[in-house]
CSV table of C-alpha atoms and ligand atoms in Angstrom, one decimal:
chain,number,residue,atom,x,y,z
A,1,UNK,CA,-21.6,-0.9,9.8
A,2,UNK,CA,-19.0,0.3,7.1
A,3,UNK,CA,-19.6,3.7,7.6
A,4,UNK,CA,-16.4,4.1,10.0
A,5,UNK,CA,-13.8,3.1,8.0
A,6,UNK,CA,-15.0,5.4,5.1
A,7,UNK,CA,-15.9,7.8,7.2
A,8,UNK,CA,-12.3,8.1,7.9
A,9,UNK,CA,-10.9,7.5,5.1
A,10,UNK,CA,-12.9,10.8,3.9
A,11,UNK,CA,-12.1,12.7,6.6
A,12,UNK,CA,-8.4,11.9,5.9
A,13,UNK,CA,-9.1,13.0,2.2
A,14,UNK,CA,-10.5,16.2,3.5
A,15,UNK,CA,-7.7,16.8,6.2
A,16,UNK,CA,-4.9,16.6,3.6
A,17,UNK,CA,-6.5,19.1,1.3
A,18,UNK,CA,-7.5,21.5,4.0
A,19,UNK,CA,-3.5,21.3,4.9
A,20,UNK,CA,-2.2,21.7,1.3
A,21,UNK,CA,-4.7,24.7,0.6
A,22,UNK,CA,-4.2,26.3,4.0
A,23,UNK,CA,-8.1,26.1,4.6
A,24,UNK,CA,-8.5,26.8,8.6
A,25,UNK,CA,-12.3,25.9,8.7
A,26,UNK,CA,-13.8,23.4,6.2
A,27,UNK,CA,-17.9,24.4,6.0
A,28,UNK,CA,-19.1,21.8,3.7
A,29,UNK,CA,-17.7,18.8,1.9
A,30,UNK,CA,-19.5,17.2,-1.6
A,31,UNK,CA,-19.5,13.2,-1.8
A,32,UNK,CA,-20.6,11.4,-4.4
A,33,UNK,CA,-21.8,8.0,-3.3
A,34,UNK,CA,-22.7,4.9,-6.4
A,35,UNK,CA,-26.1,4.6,-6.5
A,36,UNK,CA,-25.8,0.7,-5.5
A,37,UNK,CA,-24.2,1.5,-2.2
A,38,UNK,CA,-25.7,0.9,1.0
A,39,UNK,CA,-24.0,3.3,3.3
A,40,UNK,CA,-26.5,5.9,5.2
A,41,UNK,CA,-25.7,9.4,4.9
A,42,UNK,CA,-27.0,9.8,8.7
A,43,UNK,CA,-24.2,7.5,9.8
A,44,UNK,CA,-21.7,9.1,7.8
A,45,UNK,CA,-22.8,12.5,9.4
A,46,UNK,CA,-22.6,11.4,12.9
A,47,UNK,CA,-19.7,9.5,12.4
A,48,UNK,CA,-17.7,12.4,10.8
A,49,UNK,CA,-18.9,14.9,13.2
A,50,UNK,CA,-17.6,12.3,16.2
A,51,UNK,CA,-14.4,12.2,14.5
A,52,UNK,CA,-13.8,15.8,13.3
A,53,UNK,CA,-13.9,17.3,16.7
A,54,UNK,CA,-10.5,19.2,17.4
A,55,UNK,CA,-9.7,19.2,13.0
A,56,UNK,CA,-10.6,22.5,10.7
A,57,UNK,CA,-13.4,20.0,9.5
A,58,UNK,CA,-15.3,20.5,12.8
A,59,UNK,CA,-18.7,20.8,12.0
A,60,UNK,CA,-19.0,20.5,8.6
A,61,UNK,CA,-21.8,19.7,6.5
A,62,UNK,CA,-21.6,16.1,4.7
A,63,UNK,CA,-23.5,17.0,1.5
A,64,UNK,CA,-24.6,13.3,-0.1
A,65,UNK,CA,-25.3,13.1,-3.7
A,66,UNK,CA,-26.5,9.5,-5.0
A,67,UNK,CA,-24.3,8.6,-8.9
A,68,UNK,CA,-25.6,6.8,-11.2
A,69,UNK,CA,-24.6,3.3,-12.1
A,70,UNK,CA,-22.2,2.5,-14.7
A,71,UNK,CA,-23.0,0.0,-17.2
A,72,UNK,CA,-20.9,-2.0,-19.6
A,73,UNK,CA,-22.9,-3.7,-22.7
A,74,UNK,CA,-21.8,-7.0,-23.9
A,75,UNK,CA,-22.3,-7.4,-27.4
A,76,UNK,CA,-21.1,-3.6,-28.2
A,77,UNK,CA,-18.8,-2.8,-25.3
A,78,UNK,CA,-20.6,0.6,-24.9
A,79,UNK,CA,-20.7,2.1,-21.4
A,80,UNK,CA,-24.2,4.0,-20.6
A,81,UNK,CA,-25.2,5.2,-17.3
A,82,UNK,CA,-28.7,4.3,-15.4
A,83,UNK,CA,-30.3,5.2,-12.2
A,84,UNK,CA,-30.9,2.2,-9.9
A,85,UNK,CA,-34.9,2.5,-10.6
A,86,UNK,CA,-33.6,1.5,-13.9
A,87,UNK,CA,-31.5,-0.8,-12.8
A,88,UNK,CA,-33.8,-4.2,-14.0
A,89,UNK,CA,-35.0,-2.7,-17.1
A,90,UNK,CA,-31.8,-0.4,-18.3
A,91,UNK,CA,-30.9,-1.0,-21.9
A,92,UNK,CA,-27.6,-0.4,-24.5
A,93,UNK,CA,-28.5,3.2,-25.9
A,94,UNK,CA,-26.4,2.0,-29.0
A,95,UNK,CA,-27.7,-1.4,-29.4
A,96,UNK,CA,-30.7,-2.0,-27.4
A,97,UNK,CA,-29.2,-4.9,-25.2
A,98,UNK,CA,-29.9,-5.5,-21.9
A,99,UNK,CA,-27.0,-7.8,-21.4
A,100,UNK,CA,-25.1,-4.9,-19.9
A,101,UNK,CA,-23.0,-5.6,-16.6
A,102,UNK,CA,-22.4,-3.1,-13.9
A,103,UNK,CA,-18.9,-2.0,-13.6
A,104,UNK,CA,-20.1,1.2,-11.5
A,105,UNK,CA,-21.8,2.0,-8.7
A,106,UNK,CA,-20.6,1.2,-5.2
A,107,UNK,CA,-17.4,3.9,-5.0
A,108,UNK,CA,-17.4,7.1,-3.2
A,109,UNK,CA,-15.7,10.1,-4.3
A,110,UNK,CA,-14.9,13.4,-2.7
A,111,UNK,CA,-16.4,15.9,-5.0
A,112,UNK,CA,-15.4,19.2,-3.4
A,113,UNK,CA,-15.7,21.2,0.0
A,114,UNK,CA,-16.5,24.5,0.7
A,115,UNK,CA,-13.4,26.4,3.0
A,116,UNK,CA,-12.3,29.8,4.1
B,201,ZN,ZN1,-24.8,-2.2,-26.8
C-alpha cells in the first residue's frame, strides 16, 4: 500500500494552497492519476479523510480522473498520447511505429480544488 505516503503528500499540497489563498473549507480537490498507476482511489479517499480530520480539507471530496499515457517514438522522437487499452497496440501518429516508449503514466498531479 502506497496510498499513504501520497496521500499525504496531496494533502500537504492541498494544505499549502488552502493557507496561501485563505480557503477556510476545501469541498473538492481534482487529481489526475497516469493511467499506468495502480493506486485505488477508495484508498486514497479513506486515507485522506483519516488524515484531514481537524484541517479546512475535512471532508472533502477526492475527485480521480485516470491520464493518459505519454509516449515517446523512437525513430521520430514524436511524443503522442494513448489510453492504456491502447497501450499494446498504440502507434506513432506521425510515423506509424510502434517502437514508442512510455515516458508518462505513473505521476499524480493536483489539478484543482473547489474552496470557499
Ligand atoms: Zn514516429
Amino acid at each position: 500500500m502506497h496510498e499513504l505516503p501520497v496521500t499525504k503528500s496531496i494533502l500537504g499540497i492541498v494544505l499549502r494552497h488552502a493557507e496561501v489563498q485563505g480557503v477556510k473549507k476545501v469541498h473538492a480537490i481534482d487529481l489526475s492519476i497516469g493511467a499506468l498507476s495502480d493506486l485505488e482511489a477508495e484508498w486514497l479517499q479513506s486515507y485522506f479523510d483519516h488524515l484531514s480530520k481537524g484541517t479546512p480539507a475535512e471532508g472533502a471530496e477526492l475527485r480521480v480522473h485516470r491520464s493518459q499515457l505519454t509516449f515517446l517514438c523512437e525513430p521520430c522522437s514524436k511524443e503522442f498520447t494513448a489510453t492504456r487499452e491502447e497501450l499494446e497496440t498504440a502507434a506513432c501518429p506521425l510515423c506509424g511505429s510502434r517502437d514508442g516508449s512510455i515516458v508518462g503514466g505513473t505521476a499524480y498531479t493536483v489539478e484543482s480544488m473547489e474552496a470557499e
